[in-house]
Amino acid sequence: MARKCLIEKSRKEPKYKTRRYNRCNLCGRRRAYYRKFQICRICFRNLASKGEIPGVKKASW
């Protein structure tokens, strides 16, 4: 879980646009972020296994 101050800092508009970075909307994690879903890989995996993301199924063969 990310610190609250870092989450709030990332929501502000930076002085330069290249300083902007993405964070997970659910947990605030900075790494392994999927832009299409706007969440990190850990939250994505949890939601996908519960079936809460439409169009995503767990692979099995």
PDB file of N, CA and C in Angstrom:
ATOM      1  N   MET A   1       0.840  -1.181   0.000  1.00  0.00           N
ATOM      2  CA  MET A   1       0.000   0.000   0.000  1.00  0.00           C
ATOM      3  C   MET A   1       0.880   1.237   0.000  1.00  0.00           C
ATOM      4  N   ALA A   2       0.607   2.131  -0.892  1.00  0.00           N
ATOM      5  CA  ALA A   2       1.394   3.350  -1.012  1.00  0.00           C
ATOM      6  C   ALA A   2       1.023   4.329   0.100  1.00  0.00           C
ATOM      7  N   ARG A   3       1.976   5.195   0.428  1.00  0.00           N
ATOM      8  CA  ARG A   3       1.703   6.215   1.436  1.00  0.00           C
ATOM      9  C   ARG A   3       0.691   7.209   0.897  1.00  0.00           C
ATOM     10  N   LYS A   4      -0.154   7.687   1.774  1.00  0.00           N
ATOM     11  CA  LYS A   4      -1.220   8.607   1.374  1.00  0.00           C
ATOM     12  C   LYS A   4      -0.659   9.891   0.769  1.00  0.00           C
ATOM     13  N   CYS A   5       0.452  10.400   1.303  1.00  0.00           N
ATOM     14  CA  CYS A   5       1.015  11.650   0.783  1.00  0.00           C
ATOM     15  C   CYS A   5       1.517  11.475  -0.654  1.00  0.00           C
ATOM     16  N   LEU A   6       2.037  10.301  -1.000  1.00  0.00           N
ATOM     17  CA  LEU A   6       2.505  10.062  -2.356  1.00  0.00           C
ATOM     18  C   LEU A   6       1.347   9.940  -3.343  1.00  0.00           C
ATOM     19  N   ILE A   7       0.237   9.364  -2.876  1.00  0.00           N
ATOM     20  CA  ILE A   7      -0.945   9.249  -3.722  1.00  0.00           C
ATOM     21  C   ILE A   7      -1.500  10.635  -4.020  1.00  0.00           C
ATOM     22  N   GLU A   8      -1.582  11.473  -2.990  1.00  0.00           N
ATOM     23  CA  GLU A   8      -2.082  12.841  -3.173  1.00  0.00           C
ATOM     24  C   GLU A   8      -1.141  13.654  -4.054  1.00  0.00           C
ATOM     25  N   LYS A   9       0.162  13.455  -3.889  1.00  0.00           N
ATOM     26  CA  LYS A   9       1.150  14.172  -4.690  1.00  0.00           C
ATOM     27  C   LYS A   9       1.022  13.822  -6.169  1.00  0.00           C
ATOM     28  N   SER A  10       0.717  12.553  -6.462  1.00  0.00           N
ATOM     29  CA  SER A  10       0.603  12.131  -7.863  1.00  0.00           C
ATOM     30  C   SER A  10      -0.663  12.685  -8.523  1.00  0.00           C
ATOM     31  N   ARG A  11      -1.663  13.043  -7.737  1.00  0.00           N
ATOM     32  CA  ARG A  11      -2.906  13.581  -8.296  1.00  0.00           C
ATOM     33  C   ARG A  11      -2.776  15.046  -8.702  1.00  0.00           C
ATOM     34  N   LYS A  12      -1.826  15.754  -8.107  1.00  0.00           N
ATOM     35  CA  LYS A  12      -1.626  17.163  -8.453  1.00  0.00           C
ATOM     36  C   LYS A  12      -1.024  17.289  -9.853  1.00  0.00           C
ATOM     37  N   GLU A  13      -1.260  18.431 -10.465  1.00  0.00           N
ATOM     38  CA  GLU A  13      -0.663  18.700 -11.775  1.00  0.00           C
ATOM     39  C   GLU A  13       0.803  19.089 -11.568  1.00  0.00           C
ATOM     40  N   PRO A  14       1.748  18.368 -12.195  1.00  0.00           N
ATOM     41  CA  PRO A  14       3.161  18.677 -11.995  1.00  0.00           C
ATOM     42  C   PRO A  14       3.589  19.957 -12.720  1.00  0.00           C
ATOM     43  N   LYS A  15       4.739  20.469 -12.318  1.00  0.00           N
ATOM     44  CA  LYS A  15       5.275  21.677 -12.935  1.00  0.00           C
ATOM     45  C   LYS A  15       5.553  21.446 -14.419  1.00  0.00           C
ATOM     46  N   TYR A  16       6.088  20.283 -14.735  1.00  0.00           N
ATOM     47  CA  TYR A  16       6.366  19.885 -16.119  1.00  0.00           C
ATOM     48  C   TYR A  16       5.625  18.580 -16.392  1.00  0.00           C
ATOM     49  N   LYS A  17       5.052  18.444 -17.589  1.00  0.00           N
ATOM     50  CA  LYS A  17       4.219  17.271 -17.863  1.00  0.00           C
ATOM     51  C   LYS A  17       5.006  15.966 -17.908  1.00  0.00           C
ATOM     52  N   THR A  18       6.314  16.025 -18.111  1.00  0.00           N
ATOM     53  CA  THR A  18       7.118  14.798 -18.139  1.00  0.00           C
ATOM     54  C   THR A  18       7.318  14.218 -16.745  1.00  0.00           C
ATOM     55  N   ARG A  19       7.032  14.983 -15.726  1.00  0.00           N
ATOM     56  CA  ARG A  19       7.160  14.493 -14.351  1.00  0.00           C
ATOM     57  C   ARG A  19       5.950  13.697 -13.892  1.00  0.00           C
ATOM     58  N   ARG A  20       4.925  13.630 -14.712  1.00  0.00           N
ATOM     59  CA  ARG A  20       3.710  12.926 -14.330  1.00  0.00           C
ATOM     60  C   ARG A  20       3.947  11.414 -14.360  1.00  0.00           C
ATOM     61  N   TYR A  21       3.347  10.723 -13.400  1.00  0.00           N
ATOM     62  CA  TYR A  21       3.426   9.260 -13.390  1.00  0.00           C
ATOM     63  C   TYR A  21       2.087   8.682 -12.963  1.00  0.00           C
ATOM     64  N   ASN A  22       1.866   7.443 -13.323  1.00  0.00           N
ATOM     65  CA  ASN A  22       0.584   6.782 -13.079  1.00  0.00           C
ATOM     66  C   ASN A  22       0.623   5.979 -11.796  1.00  0.00           C
ATOM     67  N   ARG A  23      -0.506   5.920 -11.128  1.00  0.00           N
ATOM     68  CA  ARG A  23      -0.669   5.091  -9.941  1.00  0.00           C
ATOM     69  C   ARG A  23      -1.980   4.329 -10.044  1.00  0.00           C
ATOM     70  N   CYS A  24      -2.009   3.186  -9.417  1.00  0.00           N
ATOM     71  CA  CYS A  24      -3.218   2.364  -9.383  1.00  0.00           C
ATOM     72  C   CYS A  24      -4.330   3.126  -8.663  1.00  0.00           C
ATOM     73  N   ASN A  25      -5.537   3.102  -9.229  1.00  0.00           N
ATOM     74  CA  ASN A  25      -6.661   3.798  -8.606  1.00  0.00           C
ATOM     75  C   ASN A  25      -7.128   3.114  -7.332  1.00  0.00           C
ATOM     76  N   LEU A  26      -6.844   1.840  -7.175  1.00  0.00           N
ATOM     77  CA  LEU A  26      -7.335   1.112  -6.011  1.00  0.00           C
ATOM     78  C   LEU A  26      -6.347   1.117  -4.845  1.00  0.00           C
ATOM     79  N   CYS A  27      -5.085   0.783  -5.114  1.00  0.00           N
ATOM     80  CA  CYS A  27      -4.122   0.647  -4.015  1.00  0.00           C
ATOM     81  C   CYS A  27      -3.024   1.704  -4.016  1.00  0.00           C
ATOM     82  N   GLY A  28      -2.839   2.403  -5.131  1.00  0.00           N
ATOM     83  CA  GLY A  28      -1.823   3.449  -5.192  1.00  0.00           C
ATOM     84  C   GLY A  28      -0.456   2.971  -5.626  1.00  0.00           C
ATOM     85  N   ARG A  29      -0.344   1.736  -6.056  1.00  0.00           N
ATOM     86  CA  ARG A  29       0.939   1.183  -6.491  1.00  0.00           C
ATOM     87  C   ARG A  29       1.415   1.881  -7.767  1.00  0.00           C
ATOM     88  N   ARG A  30       2.709   2.142  -7.850  1.00  0.00           N
ATOM     89  CA  ARG A  30       3.268   2.872  -8.983  1.00  0.00           C
ATOM     90  C   ARG A  30       3.777   1.944 -10.087  1.00  0.00           C
ATOM     91  N   ARG A  31       4.295   0.800  -9.723  1.00  0.00           N
ATOM     92  CA  ARG A  31       4.877  -0.115 -10.709  1.00  0.00           C
ATOM     93  C   ARG A  31       3.834  -1.085 -11.241  1.00  0.00           C
ATOM     94  N   ALA A  32       4.135  -1.669 -12.407  1.00  0.00           N
ATOM     95  CA  ALA A  32       3.283  -2.681 -13.044  1.00  0.00           C
ATOM     96  C   ALA A  32       1.866  -2.156 -13.235  1.00  0.00           C
ATOM     97  N   TYR A  33       1.751  -0.966 -13.818  1.00  0.00           N
ATOM     98  CA  TYR A  33       0.482  -0.275 -14.022  1.00  0.00           C
ATOM     99  C   TYR A  33      -0.018  -0.543 -15.443  1.00  0.00           C
ATOM    100  N   TYR A  34      -1.281  -0.986 -15.566  1.00  0.00           N
ATOM    101  CA  TYR A  34      -1.894  -1.201 -16.871  1.00  0.00           C
ATOM    102  C   TYR A  34      -2.721   0.024 -17.234  1.00  0.00           C
ATOM    103  N   ARG A  35      -2.302   0.744 -18.261  1.00  0.00           N
ATOM    104  CA  ARG A  35      -2.985   1.976 -18.645  1.00  0.00           C
ATOM    105  C   ARG A  35      -4.425   1.737 -19.073  1.00  0.00           C
ATOM    106  N   LYS A  36      -4.644   0.653 -19.778  1.00  0.00           N
ATOM    107  CA  LYS A  36      -5.986   0.374 -20.295  1.00  0.00           C
ATOM    108  C   LYS A  36      -7.016   0.247 -19.168  1.00  0.00           C
ATOM    109  N   PHE A  37      -6.617  -0.353 -18.061  1.00  0.00           N
ATOM    110  CA  PHE A  37      -7.531  -0.567 -16.941  1.00  0.00           C
ATOM    111  C   PHE A  37      -7.302   0.408 -15.794  1.00  0.00           C
ATOM    112  N   GLN A  38      -6.205   1.144 -15.805  1.00  0.00           N
ATOM    113  CA  GLN A  38      -5.823   2.122 -14.790  1.00  0.00           C
ATOM    114  C   GLN A  38      -5.668   1.507 -13.398  1.00  0.00           C
ATOM    115  N   ILE A  39      -5.183   0.262 -13.374  1.00  0.00           N
ATOM    116  CA  ILE A  39      -4.895  -0.404 -12.108  1.00  0.00           C
ATOM    117  C   ILE A  39      -3.596  -1.191 -12.238  1.00  0.00           C
ATOM    118  N   CYS A  40      -3.044  -1.617 -11.109  1.00  0.00           N
ATOM    119  CA  CYS A  40      -1.795  -2.379 -11.123  1.00  0.00           C
ATOM    120  C   CYS A  40      -2.093  -3.853 -11.409  1.00  0.00           C
ATOM    121  N   ARG A  41      -1.043  -4.621 -11.622  1.00  0.00           N
ATOM    122  CA  ARG A  41      -1.205  -6.027 -11.993  1.00  0.00           C
ATOM    123  C   ARG A  41      -1.821  -6.853 -10.864  1.00  0.00           C
ATOM    124  N   ILE A  42      -1.543  -6.492  -9.627  1.00  0.00           N
ATOM    125  CA  ILE A  42      -2.058  -7.257  -8.489  1.00  0.00           C
ATOM    126  C   ILE A  42      -3.570  -7.065  -8.362  1.00  0.00           C
ATOM    127  N   CYS A  43      -4.011  -5.806  -8.443  1.00  0.00           N
ATOM    128  CA  CYS A  43      -5.445  -5.525  -8.385  1.00  0.00           C
ATOM    129  C   CYS A  43      -6.154  -6.098  -9.606  1.00  0.00           C
ATOM    130  N   PHE A  44      -5.492  -6.030 -10.762  1.00  0.00           N
ATOM    131  CA  PHE A  44      -6.068  -6.589 -11.983  1.00  0.00           C
ATOM    132  C   PHE A  44      -6.305  -8.088 -11.826  1.00  0.00           C
ATOM    133  N   ARG A  45      -5.329  -8.778 -11.289  1.00  0.00           N
ATOM    134  CA  ARG A  45      -5.452 -10.223 -11.115  1.00  0.00           C
ATOM    135  C   ARG A  45      -6.581 -10.583 -10.153  1.00  0.00           C
ATOM    136  N   ASN A  46      -6.678  -9.837  -9.051  1.00  0.00           N
ATOM    137  CA  ASN A  46      -7.747 -10.090  -8.078  1.00  0.00           C
ATOM    138  C   ASN A  46      -9.129  -9.853  -8.677  1.00  0.00           C
ATOM    139  N   LEU A  47      -9.296  -8.736  -9.369  1.00  0.00           N
ATOM    140  CA  LEU A  47     -10.595  -8.420  -9.963  1.00  0.00           C
ATOM    141  C   LEU A  47     -10.950  -9.374 -11.097  1.00  0.00           C
ATOM    142  N   ALA A  48      -9.947  -9.765 -11.884  1.00  0.00           N
ATOM    143  CA  ALA A  48     -10.202 -10.683 -13.001  1.00  0.00           C
ATOM    144  C   ALA A  48     -10.609 -12.063 -12.493  1.00  0.00           C
ATOM    145  N   SER A  49     -10.001 -12.522 -11.418  1.00  0.00           N
ATOM    146  CA  SER A  49     -10.349 -13.847 -10.896  1.00  0.00           C
ATOM    147  C   SER A  49     -11.739 -13.845 -10.256  1.00  0.00           C
ATOM    148  N   LYS A  50     -12.181 -12.691  -9.774  1.00  0.00           N
ATOM    149  CA  LYS A  50     -13.540 -12.568  -9.224  1.00  0.00           C
ATOM    150  C   LYS A  50     -14.577 -12.370 -10.317  1.00  0.00           C
ATOM    151  N   GLY A  51     -14.106 -12.045 -11.545  1.00  0.00           N
ATOM    152  CA  GLY A  51     -15.020 -11.821 -12.660  1.00  0.00           C
ATOM    153  C   GLY A  51     -15.606 -10.431 -12.681  1.00  0.00           C
ATOM    154  N   GLU A  52     -14.928  -9.455 -12.077  1.00  0.00           N
ATOM    155  CA  GLU A  52     -15.453  -8.092 -11.984  1.00  0.00           C
ATOM    156  C   GLU A  52     -14.996  -7.189 -13.127  1.00  0.00           C
ATOM    157  N   ILE A  53     -14.091  -7.680 -13.988  1.00  0.00           N
ATOM    158  CA  ILE A  53     -13.660  -6.907 -15.140  1.00  0.00           C
ATOM    159  C   ILE A  53     -14.328  -7.510 -16.370  1.00  0.00           C
ATOM    160  N   PRO A  54     -15.199  -6.749 -17.041  1.00  0.00           N
ATOM    161  CA  PRO A  54     -15.897  -7.312 -18.194  1.00  0.00           C
ATOM    162  C   PRO A  54     -14.962  -7.626 -19.348  1.00  0.00           C
ATOM    163  N   GLY A  55     -15.161  -8.789 -19.948  1.00  0.00           N
ATOM    164  CA  GLY A  55     -14.366  -9.186 -21.105  1.00  0.00           C
ATOM    165  C   GLY A  55     -13.055  -9.874 -20.769  1.00  0.00           C
ATOM    166  N   VAL A  56     -12.758 -10.053 -19.490  1.00  0.00           N
ATOM    167  CA  VAL A  56     -11.506 -10.690 -19.080  1.00  0.00           C
ATOM    168  C   VAL A  56     -11.834 -12.010 -18.387  1.00  0.00           C
ATOM    169  N   LYS A  57     -11.179 -13.084 -18.865  1.00  0.00           N
ATOM    170  CA  LYS A  57     -11.373 -14.413 -18.287  1.00  0.00           C
ATOM    171  C   LYS A  57     -10.031 -14.994 -17.942  1.00  0.00           C
ATOM    172  N   LYS A  58      -9.985 -15.771 -16.875  1.00  0.00           N
ATOM    173  CA  LYS A  58      -8.761 -16.468 -16.517  1.00  0.00           C
ATOM    174  C   LYS A  58      -8.527 -17.598 -17.514  1.00  0.00           C
ATOM    175  N   ALA A  59      -7.323 -17.674 -18.024  1.00  0.00           N
ATOM    176  CA  ALA A  59      -7.007 -18.711 -19.013  1.00  0.00           C
ATOM    177  C   ALA A  59      -6.889 -20.077 -18.346  1.00  0.00           C
ATOM    178  N   SER A  60      -7.405 -21.081 -19.008  1.00  0.00           N
ATOM    179  CA  SER A  60      -7.227 -22.456 -18.543  1.00  0.00           C
ATOM    180  C   SER A  60      -7.203 -23.369 -19.767  1.00  0.00           C
ATOM    181  N   TRP A  61      -6.298 -24.296 -19.794  1.00  0.00           N
ATOM    182  CA  TRP A  61      -6.185 -25.219 -20.918  1.00  0.00           C
ATOM    183  C   TRP A  61      -5.757 -26.569 -20.448  1.00  0.00           C
TER     184      TRP A  61
END
